[in-house]
């Protein structure tokens, strides 16, 4: 016991992280009643990605009526794709109204979580305090630790440098010369917002994304009233959005007619918005559509054509005190560099923190990134441990909340089983291997592995698809929606559990 926070008891569950997944898990525990749980969150508020990504233009690109909890529908979404403040407010409201806040320790950066074989519980250290729990759920996020680009001289830049996920709101950008590195999902949301404000904006692109129109609009007062008064209408919309996104899956399986259809939408969008053939050529992707996330925007291409904005495709050679040196040798003078360069998705830092039964961390257990988990959720050698949105749970198109909710259902059942029986469960290594192989078999020949791009969906060493789920969302739920003890190696010990919990 090293601090007042530590009540010296073995809790039923510790959840790492208070984003969509961690909060959703907590709602399930809270509604269940009897579970004694704690959330350890390193930041000072709930919200995860939606607390951290406050860059101008930040919004979801999956429709809000689907990109939200099924068990907490929100009839008041202001538009089809809600912006970051609205999503964050939704998550704060969830924590408040579901009674979760008292269970959260903020400023609790988990630096160690070790399975204690003697006491058969997890020993967790966060910000100098020690906590113990029978079960551990990592909901630390797959896009929560920003990555800066590996460019020589980056640290020598004397101007302002920050990441899109750690936006520097103190700094007045008006009238400055800004360089934006990265044209992924965040980058293309930022460009139209900055273009209006800054003196000049140089956009550094490594590979061109496919972009299709953003079918966004505000919901009318009448629609919102209808969603509130007749909840089935909101549910019907949610179902419709689910199946719309699900129907975009065949393209991943290289169905030619579907590829042609979606490619032509992207091609037409580019042609109609970018008349200049030279710029259009620079903005034409050189890999198959879907290999990287297909982006949605109506204002990115127009913003690039403003007189104060320039697309740079020559590649970056290095960065010096005053700006960016291009591959061509040209120097671009800058006051600010914004890195919209993504996250440590392939090898999440939390995997170095969690140490299993034989004293090896998850990172050491997985040679090459998140190599796999049974049901995408549990790992051999890590008793009573569950990882939310870990290996093979990402989506190219679809709502991550659906994936998280599937896992929440699974973990809720597993934790109930563990607490009722006093068992310690982990998947058999052979069962895990079989499961992971079945996932990898499904990834072969998909656009992600064969589409000719390099993306964070693949591990750079193994070339394997480790972050993305290579099948339908509905199939994920069918396979991984329910915990079955028969899939697990189990050591019942109710007597010891009763002793520990007393
Ligand atoms: C800008 C942006 C837009 C996105 N848009 C969409 C979208 O439209 N549709 C979609 O499906 N997905 C989208 N995503 C993906 C998004 O990450 C997921 O949808 C979802 O928010 C993930 O929730 P999470 O709870 O797993 O992780 P997060 O929201 O990342 O939360 C993880 C939490 O864990 C905490 N944490 C991490 N490590 C530790 C530690 N060691 N100790 C204590 N706490 C820790 C973090 O502080 C954070 O609060 C987007 C992501 C980003 C970044």
mmCIF file of N, CA, C and O in Angstrom, residues 130-194:
data_model
loop_
_atom_site.group_PDB
_atom_site.id
_atom_site.type_symbol
_atom_site.label_atom_id
_atom_site.label_comp_id
_atom_site.label_asym_id
_atom_site.label_seq_id
_atom_site.Cartn_x
_atom_site.Cartn_y
_atom_site.Cartn_z
ATOM 1 N N UNK A 130 -0.345 1.576 -5.906
ATOM 2 C CA UNK A 130 -0.471 0.154 -6.256
ATOM 3 C C UNK A 130 -1.935 -0.257 -6.187
ATOM 4 O O UNK A 130 -2.645 0.149 -5.268
ATOM 5 N N UNK A 131 -2.350 -1.044 -7.151
ATOM 6 C CA UNK A 131 -3.725 -1.537 -7.163
ATOM 7 C C UNK A 131 -3.688 -3.028 -7.462
ATOM 8 O O UNK A 131 -2.749 -3.512 -8.098
ATOM 9 N N UNK A 132 -4.721 -3.744 -7.020
ATOM 10 C CA UNK A 132 -4.782 -5.185 -7.293
ATOM 11 C C UNK A 132 -6.179 -5.546 -7.798
ATOM 12 O O UNK A 132 -7.166 -4.982 -7.329
ATOM 13 N N UNK A 133 -6.208 -6.487 -8.729
ATOM 14 C CA UNK A 133 -7.519 -6.925 -9.225
ATOM 15 C C UNK A 133 -7.431 -8.351 -9.739
ATOM 16 O O UNK A 133 -6.380 -8.803 -10.200
ATOM 17 N N UNK A 134 -8.552 -9.052 -9.658
ATOM 18 C CA UNK A 134 -8.619 -10.417 -10.190
ATOM 19 C C UNK A 134 -8.481 -10.405 -11.709
ATOM 20 O O UNK A 134 -7.919 -11.342 -12.284
ATOM 21 N N UNK A 135 -9.040 -9.386 -12.333
ATOM 22 C CA UNK A 135 -9.011 -9.343 -13.799
ATOM 23 C C UNK A 135 -8.492 -7.976 -14.262
ATOM 24 O O UNK A 135 -8.654 -6.973 -13.555
ATOM 25 N N UNK A 136 -7.868 -7.996 -15.418
ATOM 26 C CA UNK A 136 -7.314 -6.754 -15.967
ATOM 27 C C UNK A 136 -7.826 -6.575 -17.389
ATOM 28 O O UNK A 136 -7.744 -7.501 -18.208
ATOM 29 N N UNK A 137 -8.339 -5.389 -17.669
ATOM 30 C CA UNK A 137 -8.836 -5.102 -19.019
ATOM 31 C C UNK A 137 -8.059 -3.910 -19.559
ATOM 32 O O UNK A 137 -8.135 -2.808 -19.012
ATOM 33 N N UNK A 138 -7.293 -4.137 -20.603
ATOM 34 C CA UNK A 138 -6.579 -3.023 -21.221
ATOM 35 C C UNK A 138 -7.485 -2.383 -22.271
ATOM 36 O O UNK A 138 -7.854 -3.013 -23.256
ATOM 37 N N UNK A 139 -7.841 -1.132 -22.023
ATOM 38 C CA UNK A 139 -8.612 -0.353 -23.014
ATOM 39 C C UNK A 139 -7.830 0.928 -23.275
ATOM 40 O O UNK A 139 -8.363 2.027 -23.232
ATOM 41 N N UNK A 140 -6.519 0.718 -23.519
ATOM 42 C CA UNK A 140 -5.592 1.853 -23.610
ATOM 43 C C UNK A 140 -5.559 2.472 -25.003
ATOM 44 O O UNK A 140 -4.812 3.414 -25.242
ATOM 45 N N UNK A 141 -6.357 1.939 -25.904
ATOM 46 C CA UNK A 141 -6.493 2.589 -27.214
ATOM 47 C C UNK A 141 -5.467 2.107 -28.225
ATOM 48 O O UNK A 141 -4.332 1.776 -27.868
ATOM 49 N N UNK A 142 -5.882 2.066 -29.476
ATOM 50 C CA UNK A 142 -4.946 1.668 -30.528
ATOM 51 C C UNK A 142 -4.423 2.899 -31.264
ATOM 52 O O UNK A 142 -3.437 2.817 -31.994
ATOM 53 N N UNK A 143 -5.080 4.026 -31.060
ATOM 54 C CA UNK A 143 -4.586 5.263 -31.675
ATOM 55 C C UNK A 143 -4.480 6.308 -30.563
ATOM 56 O O UNK A 143 -5.122 7.349 -30.617
ATOM 57 N N UNK A 144 -3.689 6.001 -29.529
ATOM 58 C CA UNK A 144 -3.639 6.965 -28.430
ATOM 59 C C UNK A 144 -2.249 7.540 -28.193
ATOM 60 O O UNK A 144 -2.124 8.537 -27.492
ATOM 61 N N UNK A 145 -1.216 6.919 -28.756
ATOM 62 C CA UNK A 145 0.132 7.462 -28.558
ATOM 63 C C UNK A 145 0.671 8.014 -29.879
ATOM 64 O O UNK A 145 0.988 7.252 -30.800
ATOM 65 N N UNK A 146 0.766 9.333 -29.974
ATOM 66 C CA UNK A 146 1.152 9.948 -31.255
ATOM 67 C C UNK A 146 2.562 9.561 -31.699
ATOM 68 O O UNK A 146 3.441 9.351 -30.867
ATOM 69 N N UNK A 147 2.743 9.483 -32.995
ATOM 70 C CA UNK A 147 4.069 9.215 -33.560
ATOM 71 C C UNK A 147 4.497 10.428 -34.381
ATOM 72 O O UNK A 147 3.732 10.940 -35.205
ATOM 73 N N UNK A 148 5.712 10.873 -34.129
ATOM 74 C CA UNK A 148 6.294 11.947 -34.946
ATOM 75 C C UNK A 148 7.056 11.316 -36.096
ATOM 76 O O UNK A 148 7.540 10.191 -35.970
ATOM 77 N N UNK A 149 7.156 12.008 -37.204
ATOM 78 C CA UNK A 149 7.845 11.383 -38.345
ATOM 79 C C UNK A 149 9.345 11.266 -38.076
ATOM 80 O O UNK A 149 9.922 12.093 -37.376
ATOM 81 N N UNK A 150 9.918 10.228 -38.630
ATOM 82 C CA UNK A 150 11.343 9.979 -38.436
ATOM 83 C C UNK A 150 12.106 10.706 -39.546
ATOM 84 O O UNK A 150 12.505 10.109 -40.534
ATOM 85 N N UNK A 151 12.269 12.016 -39.356
ATOM 86 C CA UNK A 151 12.917 12.832 -40.389
ATOM 87 C C UNK A 151 14.168 13.465 -39.767
ATOM 88 O O UNK A 151 14.076 14.046 -38.679
ATOM 89 N N UNK A 152 15.304 13.356 -40.428
ATOM 90 C CA UNK A 152 16.518 13.935 -39.847
ATOM 91 C C UNK A 152 16.328 15.433 -39.564
ATOM 92 O O UNK A 152 15.750 16.149 -40.385
ATOM 93 N N UNK A 153 16.761 15.860 -38.396
ATOM 94 C CA UNK A 153 16.739 17.286 -38.063
ATOM 95 C C UNK A 153 15.448 17.771 -37.444
ATOM 96 O O UNK A 153 15.338 18.944 -37.082
ATOM 97 N N UNK A 154 14.458 16.880 -37.277
ATOM 98 C CA UNK A 154 13.150 17.319 -36.759
ATOM 99 C C UNK A 154 13.305 18.123 -35.466
ATOM 100 O O UNK A 154 12.664 19.172 -35.284
ATOM 101 N N UNK A 155 14.173 17.642 -34.593
ATOM 102 C CA UNK A 155 14.312 18.295 -33.285
ATOM 103 C C UNK A 155 15.083 19.610 -33.360
ATOM 104 O O UNK A 155 15.118 20.363 -32.388
ATOM 105 N N UNK A 156 15.723 19.886 -34.484
ATOM 106 C CA UNK A 156 16.484 21.142 -34.592
ATOM 107 C C UNK A 156 15.585 22.304 -35.003
ATOM 108 O O UNK A 156 16.005 23.463 -34.957
ATOM 109 N N UNK A 157 14.364 22.017 -35.394
ATOM 110 C CA UNK A 157 13.451 23.071 -35.858
ATOM 111 C C UNK A 157 13.227 24.086 -34.728
ATOM 112 O O UNK A 157 12.839 23.715 -33.623
ATOM 113 N N UNK A 158 13.460 25.347 -35.008
ATOM 114 C CA UNK A 158 13.397 26.371 -33.962
ATOM 115 C C UNK A 158 12.003 26.975 -33.810
ATOM 116 O O UNK A 158 11.727 27.684 -32.846
ATOM 117 N N UNK A 159 11.125 26.701 -34.767
ATOM 118 C CA UNK A 159 9.748 27.201 -34.651
ATOM 119 C C UNK A 159 8.915 26.298 -33.759
ATOM 120 O O UNK A 159 9.448 25.524 -32.972
ATOM 121 N N UNK A 160 7.603 26.401 -33.910
ATOM 122 C CA UNK A 160 6.692 25.599 -33.095
ATOM 123 C C UNK A 160 6.444 24.267 -33.787
ATOM 124 O O UNK A 160 6.179 24.241 -34.993
ATOM 125 N N UNK A 161 6.520 23.174 -33.024
ATOM 126 C CA UNK A 161 6.276 21.845 -33.589
ATOM 127 C C UNK A 161 5.287 21.112 -32.688
ATOM 128 O O UNK A 161 5.501 21.044 -31.483
ATOM 129 N N UNK A 162 4.207 20.624 -33.248
ATOM 130 C CA UNK A 162 3.313 19.778 -32.443
ATOM 131 C C UNK A 162 2.576 18.769 -33.318
ATOM 132 O O UNK A 162 2.562 18.873 -34.542
ATOM 133 N N UNK A 163 2.006 17.781 -32.622
ATOM 134 C CA UNK A 163 1.292 16.687 -33.297
ATOM 135 C C UNK A 163 -0.193 17.033 -33.364
ATOM 136 O O UNK A 163 -0.721 17.707 -32.475
ATOM 137 N N UNK A 164 -0.857 16.523 -34.391
ATOM 138 C CA UNK A 164 -2.297 16.802 -34.525
ATOM 139 C C UNK A 164 -3.089 16.343 -33.293
ATOM 140 O O UNK A 164 -4.109 16.941 -32.947
ATOM 141 N N UNK A 165 -2.609 15.289 -32.640
ATOM 142 C CA UNK A 165 -3.333 14.762 -31.470
ATOM 143 C C UNK A 165 -2.945 15.482 -30.177
ATOM 144 O O UNK A 165 -3.431 15.117 -29.101
ATOM 145 N N UNK A 166 -2.061 16.438 -30.271
ATOM 146 C CA UNK A 166 -1.670 17.239 -29.094
ATOM 147 C C UNK A 166 -1.632 18.704 -29.531
ATOM 148 O O UNK A 166 -0.609 19.371 -29.435
ATOM 149 N N UNK A 167 -2.754 19.181 -30.048
ATOM 150 C CA UNK A 167 -2.808 20.501 -30.670
ATOM 151 C C UNK A 167 -2.434 21.589 -29.672
ATOM 152 O O UNK A 167 -2.887 21.570 -28.528
ATOM 153 N N UNK A 168 -1.609 22.522 -30.115
ATOM 154 C CA UNK A 168 -1.151 23.595 -29.241
ATOM 155 C C UNK A 168 -2.098 24.795 -29.395
ATOM 156 O O UNK A 168 -1.906 25.644 -30.261
ATOM 157 N N UNK A 169 -3.115 24.834 -28.556
ATOM 158 C CA UNK A 169 -4.133 25.886 -28.691
ATOM 159 C C UNK A 169 -3.646 27.238 -28.173
ATOM 160 O O UNK A 169 -4.281 28.264 -28.406
ATOM 161 N N UNK A 170 -2.530 27.224 -27.448
ATOM 162 C CA UNK A 170 -1.979 28.478 -26.924
ATOM 163 C C UNK A 170 -1.381 29.317 -28.054
ATOM 164 O O UNK A 170 -1.280 30.525 -27.966
ATOM 165 N N UNK A 171 -0.945 28.617 -29.087
ATOM 166 C CA UNK A 171 -0.192 29.296 -30.143
ATOM 167 C C UNK A 171 -1.141 29.914 -31.172
ATOM 168 O O UNK A 171 -2.038 29.250 -31.691
ATOM 169 N N UNK A 172 -0.941 31.183 -31.472
ATOM 170 C CA UNK A 172 -1.775 31.885 -32.452
ATOM 171 C C UNK A 172 -1.247 31.599 -33.863
ATOM 172 O O UNK A 172 -0.166 32.054 -34.244
ATOM 173 N N UNK A 173 -2.015 30.838 -34.617
ATOM 174 C CA UNK A 173 -1.559 30.433 -35.953
ATOM 175 C C UNK A 173 -1.827 31.495 -37.016
ATOM 176 O O UNK A 173 -1.242 31.455 -38.105
ATOM 177 N N UNK A 174 -2.734 32.418 -36.691
ATOM 178 C CA UNK A 174 -3.127 33.427 -37.680
ATOM 179 C C UNK A 174 -1.894 34.141 -38.244
ATOM 180 O O UNK A 174 -1.032 34.591 -37.508
ATOM 181 N N UNK A 175 -1.817 34.171 -39.538
ATOM 182 C CA UNK A 175 -0.734 34.910 -40.186
ATOM 183 C C UNK A 175 0.617 34.204 -40.214
ATOM 184 O O UNK A 175 1.609 34.775 -40.657
ATOM 185 N N UNK A 176 0.681 32.948 -39.757
ATOM 186 C CA UNK A 176 1.976 32.257 -39.745
ATOM 187 C C UNK A 176 2.147 31.377 -40.991
ATOM 188 O O UNK A 176 1.191 31.119 -41.717
ATOM 189 N N UNK A 177 3.385 30.916 -41.157
ATOM 190 C CA UNK A 177 3.678 29.990 -42.263
ATOM 191 C C UNK A 177 3.723 28.574 -41.685
ATOM 192 O O UNK A 177 4.578 28.267 -40.858
ATOM 193 N N UNK A 178 2.783 27.754 -42.114
ATOM 194 C CA UNK A 178 2.615 26.433 -41.497
ATOM 195 C C UNK A 178 2.960 25.327 -42.504
ATOM 196 O O UNK A 178 2.583 25.402 -43.677
ATOM 197 N N UNK A 179 3.669 24.326 -41.993
ATOM 198 C CA UNK A 179 3.893 23.106 -42.775
ATOM 199 C C UNK A 179 3.132 21.971 -42.115
ATOM 200 O O UNK A 179 3.256 21.764 -40.903
ATOM 201 N N UNK A 180 2.322 21.273 -42.878
ATOM 202 C CA UNK A 180 1.558 20.152 -42.329
ATOM 203 C C UNK A 180 2.094 18.867 -42.953
ATOM 204 O O UNK A 180 2.065 18.714 -44.179
ATOM 205 N N UNK A 181 2.587 17.971 -42.100
ATOM 206 C CA UNK A 181 3.121 16.706 -42.617
ATOM 207 C C UNK A 181 2.065 15.625 -42.441
ATOM 208 O O UNK A 181 1.613 15.368 -41.325
ATOM 209 N N UNK A 182 1.669 15.010 -43.534
ATOM 210 C CA UNK A 182 0.710 13.905 -43.451
ATOM 211 C C UNK A 182 -0.625 14.256 -44.066
ATOM 212 O O UNK A 182 -1.210 15.292 -43.752
ATOM 213 N N UNK A 183 -1.120 13.384 -44.925
ATOM 214 C CA UNK A 183 -2.412 13.611 -45.578
ATOM 215 C C UNK A 183 -3.336 12.407 -45.365
ATOM 216 O O UNK A 183 -3.989 11.936 -46.278
ATOM 217 N N UNK A 184 -3.342 11.948 -44.117
ATOM 218 C CA UNK A 184 -4.273 10.875 -43.753
ATOM 219 C C UNK A 184 -5.561 11.487 -43.228
ATOM 220 O O UNK A 184 -5.886 12.654 -43.493
ATOM 221 N N UNK A 185 -6.295 10.688 -42.427
ATOM 222 C CA UNK A 185 -7.622 11.094 -41.961
ATOM 223 C C UNK A 185 -7.580 12.424 -41.199
ATOM 224 O O UNK A 185 -8.447 13.283 -41.391
ATOM 225 N N UNK A 186 -6.573 12.611 -40.334
ATOM 226 C CA UNK A 186 -6.493 13.876 -39.587
ATOM 227 C C UNK A 186 -6.047 15.009 -40.501
ATOM 228 O O UNK A 186 -6.635 16.099 -40.494
ATOM 229 N N UNK A 187 -4.987 14.782 -41.263
ATOM 230 C CA UNK A 187 -4.417 15.827 -42.122
ATOM 231 C C UNK A 187 -5.459 16.473 -43.015
ATOM 232 O O UNK A 187 -5.548 17.700 -43.117
ATOM 233 N N UNK A 188 -6.303 15.642 -43.634
ATOM 234 C CA UNK A 188 -7.253 16.229 -44.593
ATOM 235 C C UNK A 188 -8.401 16.966 -43.893
ATOM 236 O O UNK A 188 -9.090 17.760 -44.509
ATOM 237 N N UNK A 189 -8.591 16.694 -42.606
ATOM 238 C CA UNK A 189 -9.588 17.486 -41.862
ATOM 239 C C UNK A 189 -9.005 18.834 -41.449
ATOM 240 O O UNK A 189 -9.722 19.833 -41.335
ATOM 241 N N UNK A 190 -7.691 18.858 -41.232
ATOM 242 C CA UNK A 190 -7.042 20.082 -40.735
ATOM 243 C C UNK A 190 -6.872 21.118 -41.847
ATOM 244 O O UNK A 190 -7.071 22.323 -41.639
ATOM 245 N N UNK A 191 -6.492 20.658 -43.047
ATOM 246 C CA UNK A 191 -6.117 21.578 -44.131
ATOM 247 C C UNK A 191 -7.176 22.658 -44.406
ATOM 248 O O UNK A 191 -6.854 23.851 -44.415
ATOM 249 N N UNK A 192 -8.454 22.281 -44.594
ATOM 250 C CA UNK A 192 -9.437 23.343 -44.912
ATOM 251 C C UNK A 192 -9.576 24.361 -43.785
ATOM 252 O O UNK A 192 -9.862 25.531 -44.043
ATOM 253 N N UNK A 193 -9.389 23.927 -42.543
ATOM 254 C CA UNK A 193 -9.538 24.837 -41.401
ATOM 255 C C UNK A 193 -8.370 25.817 -41.337
ATOM 256 O O UNK A 193 -8.553 27.001 -41.096
ATOM 257 N N UNK A 194 -7.163 25.301 -41.562
ATOM 258 C CA UNK A 194 -5.986 26.163 -41.466
ATOM 259 C C UNK A 194 -5.860 27.099 -42.664
ATOM 260 O O UNK A 194 -5.407 28.242 -42.534
#
